Amino acid sequence: MITKDSIETAYSFLHQKQRIYVHSTLDWQKDDIEMAIAAYADGMSTELYDAISSGRPDFLRNHQQFQEDITKAVEILETML
């Protein structure tokens, strides 16, 4: 079961990091955000992760697709609120 609290927490965290990521010009800052989000995804409830990842096991963990993934995650979580 996905709780409203878990959705709100994930949305707040991912939204904040996404806003910083898209405006950052510092590679080290973007790398830090990617690592923080990957660690967060590792600890996220499986049900919530499955709901936002569309079954992709590398969702929010793939450097090449990270900006697209985090943007999609924020959009999906926003609709779940």
PDB file of C-alpha atoms in Angstrom, residues 10-38:
ATOM      1  CA  ALA A  10       9.072  11.544  -2.238  1.00  0.00           C
ATOM      2  CA  TYR A  11       7.544  14.446  -4.139  1.00  0.00           C
ATOM      3  CA  SER A  12       9.084  17.049  -1.835  1.00  0.00           C
ATOM      4  CA  PHE A  13      12.539  15.498  -1.965  1.00  0.00           C
ATOM      5  CA  LEU A  14      12.587  14.809  -5.702  1.00  0.00           C
ATOM      6  CA  HIS A  15      11.031  18.160  -6.621  1.00  0.00           C
ATOM      7  CA  GLN A  16      13.616  20.061  -4.585  1.00  0.00           C
ATOM      8  CA  LYS A  17      16.528  18.118  -6.066  1.00  0.00           C
ATOM      9  CA  GLN A  18      15.128  18.369  -9.594  1.00  0.00           C
ATOM     10  CA  ARG A  19      14.870  22.164  -9.378  1.00  0.00           C
ATOM     11  CA  ILE A  20      18.493  22.430  -8.265  1.00  0.00           C
ATOM     12  CA  TYR A  21      19.689  19.867 -10.827  1.00  0.00           C
ATOM     13  CA  VAL A  22      18.174  21.563 -13.875  1.00  0.00           C
ATOM     14  CA  HIS A  23      19.643  24.946 -12.963  1.00  0.00           C
ATOM     15  CA  SER A  24      23.046  23.763 -11.790  1.00  0.00           C
ATOM     16  CA  THR A  25      26.136  24.405 -13.864  1.00  0.00           C
ATOM     17  CA  LEU A  26      28.383  22.434 -11.509  1.00  0.00           C
ATOM     18  CA  ASP A  27      29.113  18.852 -12.556  1.00  0.00           C
ATOM     19  CA  TRP A  28      30.030  17.797  -9.006  1.00  0.00           C
ATOM     20  CA  GLN A  29      26.695  19.139  -7.719  1.00  0.00           C
ATOM     21  CA  LYS A  30      24.760  17.231 -10.373  1.00  0.00           C
ATOM     22  CA  ASP A  31      26.717  14.062  -9.543  1.00  0.00           C
ATOM     23  CA  ASP A  32      25.940  14.502  -5.842  1.00  0.00           C
ATOM     24  CA  ILE A  33      22.248  14.908  -6.614  1.00  0.00           C
ATOM     25  CA  GLU A  34      22.250  11.806  -8.820  1.00  0.00           C
ATOM     26  CA  MET A  35      23.874   9.773  -6.042  1.00  0.00           C
ATOM     27  CA  ALA A  36      21.445  11.117  -3.418  1.00  0.00           C
ATOM     28  CA  ILE A  37      18.435  10.319  -5.592  1.00  0.00           C
ATOM     29  CA  ALA A  38      19.729   6.819  -6.407  1.00  0.00           C
TER      30      ALA A  38
END
